[in-house]
Coordinates of C-alpha atoms in Angstrom, one line a residue:
M1 CA 9.2 -41.3 78.5
K2 CA 9.1 -44.4 76.4
K3 CA 7.3 -45.0 73.3
I4 CA 5.6 -48.0 72.4
V5 CA 6.4 -49.4 68.6
L6 CA 3.4 -50.7 67.0
G7 CA 3.7 -53.0 64.3
L8 CA 2.1 -52.5 60.8
S9 CA 0.5 -56.0 60.1
F10 CA 0.6 -57.6 56.9
L11 CA -1.5 -60.7 56.7
V12 CA 0.4 -63.9 55.1
T13 CA 0.1 -67.9 55.5
L14 CA 3.6 -69.2 55.2
I15 CA 7.0 -68.0 55.2
S16 CA 9.0 -68.5 51.5
F17 CA 13.0 -68.3 51.5
S18 CA 14.6 -65.0 50.8
Q19 CA 14.3 -64.7 46.7
K20 CA 17.0 -63.1 44.5
N21 CA 15.5 -59.6 42.6
Q22 CA 13.3 -60.9 40.6
I23 CA 11.1 -57.7 41.2
Q24 CA 12.3 -54.6 39.7
V25 CA 11.4 -50.8 41.1
L26 CA 11.8 -48.0 38.9
S27 CA 12.6 -44.8 39.8
N28 CA 11.8 -41.5 38.0
P29 CA 11.2 -37.8 38.4
V30 CA 7.8 -36.8 38.7
T31 CA 6.5 -33.3 38.7
I32 CA 4.4 -33.0 42.3
G33 CA 3.0 -29.5 41.9
K34 CA 3.0 -26.0 41.3
S35 CA 4.2 -22.5 43.1
L36 CA 1.5 -20.1 43.7
I37 CA 3.9 -17.4 44.0
D38 CA 5.8 -17.6 40.7
S39 CA 3.7 -20.8 38.8
S40 CA 7.3 -22.6 38.5
T41 CA 6.7 -26.2 39.4
Y42 CA 8.1 -28.8 42.1
K43 CA 9.5 -31.8 41.5
G44 CA 9.8 -35.3 43.5
I45 CA 10.8 -39.1 43.1
E46 CA 8.5 -41.6 42.7
Y47 CA 9.3 -45.5 43.0
V48 CA 7.0 -47.4 40.7
F49 CA 6.4 -50.9 41.9
P50 CA 4.9 -53.8 39.4
E51 CA 1.7 -53.9 41.6
E52 CA -0.3 -51.9 44.0
I53 CA 1.1 -51.0 47.3
Y54 CA -1.1 -52.6 50.4
K55 CA 1.2 -51.8 53.0
I56 CA 4.2 -49.7 53.3
F57 CA 7.0 -49.1 56.0
L58 CA 10.2 -46.7 55.5
D59 CA 13.0 -46.5 58.0
T60 CA 14.7 -43.2 57.4
T61 CA 17.9 -44.2 59.4
T62 CA 18.9 -47.2 56.6
G63 CA 16.8 -45.6 53.8
F64 CA 14.8 -49.3 53.6
L65 CA 11.7 -49.2 52.2
T66 CA 9.7 -52.2 52.9
A67 CA 6.7 -52.6 50.7
Q68 CA 3.4 -55.2 51.1
L69 CA 2.3 -55.5 47.3
R70 CA -1.4 -56.7 46.6
G71 CA -3.1 -56.7 43.3
V72 CA -6.6 -56.3 42.5
S73 CA -9.1 -59.1 40.7
K74 CA -9.8 -58.9 37.1
N75 CA -13.3 -57.2 37.7
G76 CA -11.6 -54.9 40.3
K77 CA -13.5 -55.8 43.6
W78 CA -11.7 -58.1 45.1
L79 CA -7.9 -57.6 46.5
N80 CA -5.8 -60.7 45.6
S81 CA -5.3 -63.6 48.3
T82 CA -1.5 -63.4 47.5
G83 CA 1.3 -61.0 47.1
Q84 CA 4.8 -59.9 47.3
I85 CA 6.6 -58.3 50.1
V86 CA 9.5 -56.3 48.8
Q87 CA 12.6 -54.8 50.7
Y88 CA 14.0 -51.7 48.5
D89 CA 17.0 -50.0 49.3
I90 CA 16.2 -46.4 48.2
N91 CA 19.3 -44.6 49.2
N92 CA 21.0 -47.6 46.4
Q93 CA 17.9 -47.8 44.4
K94 CA 18.0 -51.5 44.8
V95 CA 15.8 -54.4 45.8
L96 CA 17.3 -56.2 48.6
W97 CA 14.9 -58.9 48.9
T98 CA 11.4 -60.2 47.9
K99 CA 8.9 -62.7 49.8
K100 CA 6.0 -64.5 48.5
I101 CA 3.0 -64.3 50.6
A102 CA -0.7 -65.7 50.9
Y103 CA -2.8 -63.3 53.0
Q104 CA -5.0 -65.0 55.0
T105 CA -4.0 -66.3 58.8
S106 CA -0.3 -64.7 59.8
N107 CA 1.4 -61.5 60.4
L108 CA 4.3 -59.3 59.2
K109 CA 4.9 -56.7 61.6
L110 CA 7.9 -53.8 61.8
F111 CA 9.2 -52.1 64.8
S112 CA 11.8 -50.0 63.5
K113 CA 14.8 -52.3 62.7
T114 CA 13.2 -55.3 64.1
M115 CA 11.0 -57.5 61.8
I116 CA 8.6 -60.1 63.1
F117 CA 6.8 -62.8 61.0
T118 CA 3.9 -65.0 62.6
V119 CA 2.9 -68.0 60.9
S120 CA 0.8 -70.3 62.5
N121 CA 2.0 -70.7 65.8
K122 CA 5.3 -69.0 65.7
S123 CA 7.0 -65.9 65.2
Y124 CA 10.1 -64.9 63.6
C125 CA 12.1 -62.5 63.4
L126 CA 13.6 -61.7 60.1
D127 CA 17.1 -59.7 59.0
I128 CA 16.0 -56.6 57.6
N129 CA 19.2 -57.0 54.9
T130 CA 18.3 -60.5 53.4
G131 CA 15.0 -61.8 54.6
N132 CA 16.3 -64.8 56.4
E133 CA 15.3 -66.0 59.8
L134 CA 17.3 -65.1 62.8
W135 CA 15.0 -66.7 65.6
E136 CA 12.0 -68.2 66.2
V137 CA 9.2 -68.3 69.2
K138 CA 6.0 -69.5 69.7
N139 CA 4.5 -66.4 70.4
N140 CA 2.8 -63.9 68.3
I141 CA 4.5 -60.6 69.6
Y142 CA 2.3 -57.8 68.9
L143 CA 4.4 -54.3 70.7
V144 CA 7.5 -53.5 71.4
S145 CA 9.7 -51.7 74.0
P146 CA 12.6 -50.4 71.5
I147 CA 15.2 -49.2 74.9
D148 CA 14.7 -52.5 76.4
N149 CA 14.8 -53.9 73.0
I150 CA 12.1 -56.4 74.1
G151 CA 9.2 -57.5 72.6
F152 CA 5.6 -58.6 74.0
G153 CA 3.0 -61.1 73.3
Y154 CA 0.7 -63.9 74.0
N155 CA 2.2 -67.6 73.6
L156 CA 0.3 -69.3 70.9
K157 CA -1.0 -72.6 71.6
G158 CA -2.7 -73.0 67.9
L159 CA -4.9 -71.4 65.5
K160 CA -8.1 -72.0 67.6
V161 CA -6.8 -72.0 70.9
N162 CA -6.9 -68.6 73.0
S163 CA -3.9 -68.5 75.5
N164 CA -3.8 -65.7 78.3
E165 CA 0.1 -66.4 78.5
F166 CA 1.6 -63.2 78.2
E167 CA 5.7 -63.3 77.5
G168 CA 8.5 -60.6 77.3
I169 CA 10.7 -61.2 74.6
D170 CA 14.5 -60.6 73.8
L171 CA 14.7 -59.5 70.7
N172 CA 18.4 -60.0 70.7
N173 CA 17.5 -63.9 70.6
G174 CA 14.2 -64.7 70.7
Q175 CA 14.2 -66.2 74.6
V176 CA 11.2 -65.6 77.0
L177 CA 12.4 -63.5 79.5
W178 CA 9.2 -64.0 81.5
K179 CA 5.7 -64.8 81.8
R180 CA 2.3 -63.6 82.7
E181 CA -1.3 -64.3 83.0
L182 CA -3.2 -61.5 81.2
N183 CA -6.6 -62.1 80.4
G184 CA -7.4 -61.4 76.1
E185 CA -10.4 -62.4 75.6
Y186 CA -12.0 -59.7 74.6
G187 CA -9.1 -58.0 72.9
W188 CA -7.1 -54.6 74.1
N189 CA -8.4 -51.3 74.4
D190 CA -5.4 -49.5 74.7
V191 CA -1.7 -49.7 75.8
F192 CA 0.5 -46.6 77.6
Y193 CA 3.2 -46.2 80.4
T194 CA 2.8 -44.7 83.5
N195 CA 6.7 -44.5 83.7
D196 CA 9.9 -45.2 82.1
S197 CA 9.5 -48.9 83.1
T198 CA 6.2 -49.7 83.5
L199 CA 3.2 -50.7 80.9
V200 CA -0.3 -50.7 81.3
V201 CA -2.2 -52.7 79.2
A202 CA -6.4 -52.2 79.2
A203 CA -7.7 -55.5 78.4
A204 CA -10.7 -56.8 80.4
G205 CA -9.6 -54.4 83.1
L206 CA -6.0 -52.7 83.5
H207 CA -2.9 -54.5 84.0
S208 CA 0.4 -53.1 85.1
L209 CA 3.7 -54.9 83.7
D210 CA 7.5 -53.9 84.9
T211 CA 8.8 -54.3 81.2
K212 CA 11.8 -56.2 82.4
T213 CA 10.0 -58.9 84.7
G214 CA 6.3 -58.9 83.8
K215 CA 5.4 -58.3 87.5
G216 CA 3.0 -55.8 88.5
W217 CA -0.9 -55.5 89.6
D218 CA -4.0 -56.0 88.0
Y219 CA -7.4 -54.5 88.1
N220 CA -10.0 -57.2 86.3
T221 CA -13.5 -55.8 85.3
I222 CA -16.0 -56.7 82.5
T223 CA -15.5 -55.2 79.1
G224 CA -17.2 -57.6 77.0
K225 CA -20.0 -60.4 76.9
K226 CA -20.4 -63.6 75.3
D227 CA -23.4 -65.3 72.9
Y228 CA -25.0 -62.1 72.4
T229 CA -27.7 -61.1 70.0
E230 CA -29.1 -57.8 69.1
T231 CA -29.6 -55.1 66.4
V232 CA -26.8 -54.0 64.5
V233 CA -26.2 -50.7 64.4
K234 CA -25.8 -49.3 60.5
N235 CA -23.0 -46.8 59.1
V236 CA -21.7 -45.8 62.3
V237 CA -18.8 -42.9 61.7
G238 CA -17.2 -40.7 64.5
V239 CA -17.2 -43.6 66.8
G240 CA -13.9 -45.0 67.3
L241 CA -13.6 -49.2 67.7
G242 CA -11.3 -49.0 70.5
L243 CA -9.5 -51.7 69.6
L244 CA -7.2 -51.0 67.0
T245 CA -6.7 -54.1 64.8
G246 CA -3.7 -54.6 62.1
T247 CA -1.5 -52.0 64.3
G248 CA -0.3 -53.8 67.2
F249 CA -3.4 -53.9 69.1
I250 CA -4.8 -57.4 69.4
S251 CA -8.5 -58.3 68.5
S252 CA -10.7 -60.2 70.0
G253 CA -12.9 -63.3 68.1
N254 CA -16.0 -61.8 66.2
N255 CA -18.3 -64.0 68.0
L256 CA -18.0 -61.8 71.2
V257 CA -19.1 -58.2 72.0
R258 CA -16.4 -56.4 72.9
D259 CA -15.2 -52.7 74.1
V260 CA -17.5 -52.1 76.7
V261 CA -15.4 -49.9 78.1
S262 CA -14.4 -46.0 78.2
N263 CA -11.3 -44.0 77.6
K264 CA -8.8 -44.0 80.0
I265 CA -8.2 -40.8 81.7
V266 CA -4.4 -40.9 83.5
D267 CA -3.5 -37.8 85.6
S268 CA 0.0 -37.7 88.2
S269 CA -1.3 -40.5 90.6
N270 CA -4.4 -41.9 89.4
I271 CA -6.3 -44.0 86.6
Y272 CA -10.0 -43.3 85.3
M273 CA -12.4 -45.8 83.7
A274 CA -15.6 -47.0 83.1
S275 CA -16.6 -50.6 82.1
K276 CA -19.7 -53.1 82.4
E277 CA -19.5 -53.5 85.6
Q278 CA -18.3 -49.6 87.1
L279 CA -16.9 -46.6 86.5
V280 CA -13.4 -46.4 89.1
K281 CA -10.3 -44.4 89.9
I282 CA -7.3 -46.5 90.5
D283 CA -3.8 -45.7 92.3
K284 CA -1.6 -45.5 89.5
L285 CA 1.5 -47.0 91.5
T286 CA -0.5 -49.9 93.4
G287 CA -3.4 -50.1 91.3
A288 CA -5.2 -50.3 94.6
T289 CA -9.0 -49.0 93.7
I290 CA -9.9 -45.7 95.6
W291 CA -13.1 -45.5 94.6
K292 CA -15.5 -47.4 92.4
F293 CA -19.4 -46.8 91.2
P294 CA -21.1 -49.9 90.2
F295 CA -23.5 -50.1 87.2
S296 CA -26.6 -52.1 87.2
K297 CA -27.0 -54.9 85.2
D298 CA -27.5 -54.2 81.0
L299 CA -27.0 -50.4 81.3
A300 CA -23.1 -49.2 80.4
S301 CA -21.8 -49.7 77.1
K302 CA -19.0 -48.2 75.2
S303 CA -18.6 -44.9 76.7
S304 CA -16.2 -41.4 77.2
I305 CA -15.1 -40.0 80.3
F306 CA -13.9 -36.6 80.9
I307 CA -13.0 -34.5 83.8
N308 CA -14.2 -30.7 84.1
D309 CA -13.2 -29.0 87.3
S310 CA -13.8 -31.3 90.1
Q311 CA -16.4 -33.4 88.8
I312 CA -16.0 -36.6 86.0
F313 CA -18.6 -36.8 83.4
M314 CA -19.5 -39.8 81.6
I315 CA -21.5 -40.6 78.3
N316 CA -22.7 -44.2 77.8
K317 CA -23.3 -44.4 74.0
G318 CA -25.4 -47.3 74.1
M319 CA -23.3 -49.3 71.8
A320 CA -20.9 -51.7 71.4
F321 CA -18.9 -54.1 68.9
M322 CA -19.4 -57.5 67.7
G323 CA -15.8 -57.7 65.2
N324 CA -16.2 -54.9 63.2
K325 CA -20.1 -54.5 63.5
A326 CA -21.6 -51.9 65.9
L327 CA -24.3 -53.1 68.0
N328 CA -26.7 -51.4 70.1
F329 CA -25.8 -52.3 73.7
G330 CA -26.8 -51.2 77.3
K331 CA -28.7 -47.8 77.2
P332 CA -27.6 -44.6 76.3
F333 CA -26.9 -42.1 79.5
F334 CA -25.3 -39.1 80.9
A335 CA -23.3 -39.0 84.3
A336 CA -21.5 -36.8 86.6
F337 CA -19.5 -38.1 89.8
D338 CA -17.3 -36.4 92.2
K339 CA -13.8 -36.4 91.1
Q340 CA -12.0 -37.4 94.7
T341 CA -15.0 -39.6 96.3
G342 CA -17.0 -41.2 93.3
E343 CA -20.4 -39.6 94.5
N344 CA -22.8 -39.6 91.8
K345 CA -24.3 -36.6 91.2
F346 CA -26.4 -37.1 88.7
L347 CA -27.2 -39.9 86.1
T348 CA -29.8 -39.2 83.2
I349 CA -31.1 -42.4 81.2
I350 CA -31.9 -41.3 77.7
N351 CA -34.9 -42.8 76.4
I352 CA -34.3 -42.8 72.8
E353 CA -34.5 -46.6 71.3
D354 CA -31.6 -48.4 69.3
N355 CA -30.4 -44.6 68.3
P356 CA -26.6 -44.7 70.4
I357 CA -24.6 -41.8 71.0
L358 CA -22.3 -41.0 68.0
S359 CA -20.5 -37.6 69.1
Y360 CA -20.6 -35.0 72.1
K361 CA -19.4 -31.8 72.3
V362 CA -18.8 -29.4 75.7
L363 CA -19.6 -25.7 75.3
N364 CA -20.3 -23.2 77.8
G365 CA -21.2 -25.4 80.7
E366 CA -23.9 -27.5 78.4
V367 CA -23.0 -31.1 77.1
F368 CA -24.2 -31.5 72.9
L369 CA -25.1 -35.0 71.9
V370 CA -25.2 -36.0 68.3
Y371 CA -27.3 -39.4 67.5
K372 CA -27.6 -40.4 63.7
N373 CA -30.9 -37.8 63.3
R374 CA -31.0 -36.2 66.7
I375 CA -29.4 -33.8 68.6
E376 CA -29.6 -32.8 72.2
K377 CA -28.5 -30.6 75.0
Y378 CA -27.6 -31.2 78.5
S379 CA -27.2 -29.6 81.6
M380 CA -23.8 -30.2 83.2
V381 CA -25.1 -29.1 86.6
T382 CA -28.2 -31.1 87.1
G383 CA -28.1 -33.6 84.0
E384 CA -31.5 -32.5 82.8
L385 CA -32.0 -32.5 79.0
I386 CA -32.4 -28.7 78.2
T387 CA -33.9 -29.3 74.5
G388 CA -33.5 -31.4 71.8
K389 CA -34.1 -31.1 67.9
E390 CA -34.8 -34.1 64.9
F391 CA -32.9 -33.8 61.9
P392 CA -34.6 -35.4 59.0
E393 CA -32.3 -37.7 57.0
E394 CA -34.0 -36.9 54.0
L395 CA -33.1 -33.3 54.4
Y396 CA -29.3 -33.6 55.7
G397 CA -28.5 -37.0 55.5
E398 CA -27.6 -38.9 58.6
L399 CA -25.7 -37.3 61.2
K400 CA -22.2 -38.4 62.0
H401 CA -19.7 -36.4 64.1
F402 CA -19.0 -33.0 65.4
I403 CA -16.6 -31.3 63.6
G404 CA -12.6 -30.3 65.2
N405 CA -10.9 -27.2 64.7
Q406 CA -8.8 -29.0 61.6
V407 CA -11.6 -28.4 59.4
F408 CA -10.8 -25.4 57.4
I409 CA -12.7 -22.9 55.0
K410 CA -12.1 -19.6 53.0
N411 CA -13.2 -16.0 54.5
E412 CA -14.2 -13.3 52.4
N413 CA -10.5 -12.8 51.3
G414 CA -9.6 -15.6 50.1
D415 CA -7.4 -16.9 53.6
L416 CA -8.2 -20.0 55.2
V417 CA -9.8 -20.3 58.7
S418 CA -11.0 -22.8 61.3
L419 CA -14.8 -23.6 60.7
P420 CA -15.5 -23.9 64.2
Q421 CA -13.4 -20.7 64.7
T422 CA -15.4 -18.7 63.0
D423 CA -18.1 -18.5 65.4
T424 CA -17.3 -19.8 68.8
S425 CA -21.0 -19.8 70.5
K426 CA -21.9 -22.3 67.7
I427 CA -21.7 -26.0 67.0
Y428 CA -20.8 -27.9 63.5
V429 CA -21.9 -31.0 62.5
F430 CA -20.9 -33.4 59.7
T431 CA -23.5 -35.6 57.7
S432 CA -23.5 -38.6 55.4
Q433 CA -24.4 -36.2 52.6
N434 CA -20.8 -34.2 53.2
K435 CA -22.5 -31.4 54.4
S436 CA -21.2 -29.6 57.7
L437 CA -23.8 -27.6 59.8
T438 CA -23.7 -24.8 61.5
I439 CA -26.0 -24.9 64.6
D440 CA -26.8 -22.4 67.1
S441 CA -27.9 -23.0 70.7
E442 CA -31.5 -23.1 70.5
L443 CA -30.4 -25.9 67.8
N444 CA -31.0 -24.2 64.5
I445 CA -29.3 -24.7 61.2
S446 CA -27.9 -21.2 60.4
K447 CA -25.7 -22.2 57.6
T448 CA -24.6 -25.0 55.9
T449 CA -21.2 -25.8 54.1
E450 CA -21.0 -27.8 51.5
Y451 CA -17.9 -30.7 51.1
D452 CA -16.2 -28.7 48.1
D453 CA -15.8 -25.7 50.4
V454 CA -13.6 -27.3 53.0
N455 CA -10.0 -28.0 53.5
I456 CA -8.1 -29.9 56.1
Y457 CA -5.7 -29.3 58.2
Y458 CA -4.0 -32.6 58.5
L459 CA 0.4 -32.0 57.9
K460 CA 2.7 -29.5 59.6
T461 CA 6.4 -28.4 59.8
K462 CA 8.3 -25.7 61.6
D463 CA 8.0 -23.6 58.1
L464 CA 4.8 -25.1 56.9
K465 CA 1.2 -26.3 56.8
F466 CA -0.7 -28.4 54.5
F467 CA -4.6 -28.4 53.7
A468 CA -6.3 -31.2 52.0
K469 CA -9.0 -31.1 49.4
D470 CA -9.6 -33.6 46.6
N471 CA -6.4 -35.4 46.6
K472 CA -4.3 -32.5 46.5
A473 CA -3.0 -30.0 49.4
L474 CA -2.3 -26.3 49.7
V475 CA 0.7 -25.4 51.1
I476 CA 0.5 -22.3 53.4
N477 CA 3.6 -20.6 55.1
N478 CA 3.9 -19.4 58.8
D479 CA 2.6 -15.8 57.6
G480 CA -0.2 -17.3 56.5
Q481 CA 0.8 -16.9 52.5
Q482 CA -0.8 -19.9 50.3
I483 CA 2.6 -20.9 48.9
A484 CA 2.0 -24.0 46.3
E485 CA 0.0 -26.8 45.6
I486 CA 1.1 -30.2 45.6
E487 CA -0.8 -33.5 44.5
V488 CA -0.5 -35.6 47.3
T489 CA -3.2 -38.1 49.2
L490 CA -4.4 -37.8 53.1
N491 CA -1.9 -41.3 53.0
A492 CA 1.0 -38.1 53.3
F493 CA 3.4 -38.0 56.1
I494 CA 6.7 -36.2 56.7
I495 CA 9.7 -37.6 58.2
G496 CA 12.5 -34.5 59.0
D497 CA 12.4 -32.3 55.7
T498 CA 11.0 -35.0 53.3
L499 CA 7.2 -35.7 52.4
Y500 CA 6.1 -39.1 51.3
D501 CA 2.9 -40.5 49.8
T502 CA 2.0 -43.4 48.0
K503 CA -0.7 -43.4 45.2
D504 CA -1.4 -46.5 43.9
N505 CA 1.8 -48.5 42.8
R506 CA 3.7 -45.7 43.4
F507 CA 6.1 -44.1 47.0
I508 CA 6.4 -40.8 46.2
A509 CA 9.5 -38.3 47.8
V510 CA 9.2 -34.7 48.0
N511 CA 12.2 -32.4 49.6
L512 CA 10.1 -29.6 51.3
M513 CA 13.0 -27.7 51.5
D514 CA 12.5 -26.9 47.5
L515 CA 9.0 -25.5 48.8
V516 CA 10.5 -23.2 51.9
T517 CA 13.5 -21.4 49.8
N518 CA 10.9 -20.6 47.1
Q519 CA 8.7 -18.1 49.1

């Protein structure tokens, strides 16, 4: 299977010529943590830039670090509108080139060794060694197939004109290989491959594209609405935006209601998806509709679907998005359908006004739903409400989402164990007061865990596991032994045997083999 490479977006408004090395990057050894076995210290290397690092991209094959620098206002409240892009050679500790940028309407995207700089209605491919322009095209390239070396994006008609003319671009020379009409009015919700050469874009439906020719089937459906006014849902947490703006997915205009769609389920032959119009099962190869279940007007909204045995279940959340603001939209409901025929087994409307579903959990043949101040439990057989309970905000804060197995606590022996695995008969909910509530099947709170007592499992190698807490990481080996504590943030990532992190204006590299060999 091919992988889709999504670009890191840098907002810019003009192209400046590559500059000489006017910026200095200092490299220094730095103490990054300590061993919990013999109290020795671990060292790393920090690369210090003159301003705060806003975005970063590292290509370990070339050793090039592309850093976007962006300072803050004198009062520390606002990011500056201008900054610098710095291309730095880590291996030779040398600044290769810089560009001044202003953060407004354009983008710099990086796809492995391909650098795309979009300004006004054109995209420029930049030489990663010099920053010079290699070619230009009237297109905003959003994603890349690295094996075919083809970029994909919309032809840009102008800053105020939306275009549905989608193109495949030869990244060797910027030539347009093919064109295809693809509705991007409400943005993109997902993009994935169904085989080595077929890309499927979820945008106002589903659209398959042969990466070399642009040909394929279309399933069109409504996933948004124009000119909509409704109550804004405040402080929504635990509900993904669906659109991943700034990472390669296309965002829609702020005046449109979007994300009136579910996740996609893809099996060996079919694709399942719900929209504002209907739940549908589509043949993955031909795009033919196998079955569909239509929804009444103003019912469906952002939703989640999942398969359990022979049925497909749908949780309609009663919300959508306008820009980045959550809105009350449609009506919350819980429904089940036969996976093979689409026959509706039940559809239970949830009569809770202006209170969307934030999260759900399946446990022992029942579905638990979380709202900002309430939890409900429904039967997966009948769809009926089994029980519900209010959780006063003044006592617990707003409820946010169910807790996954990545949240760990220490047991009586001091060992880290997954909180949900301490008692699998219970559910675990996170609140705005940074509390984790342990709740039994009758929706009674049996335990409250404070945020200071939890660790987040977020990184691993074949030898080590990393648990984050307060900008530090506890490192544990495969035997469960706590071997080190290092000062890294949740921004840290691992490539090969090296851990990397960004802190303010510093980029830090740590050789993980030092931790492995010192056990």
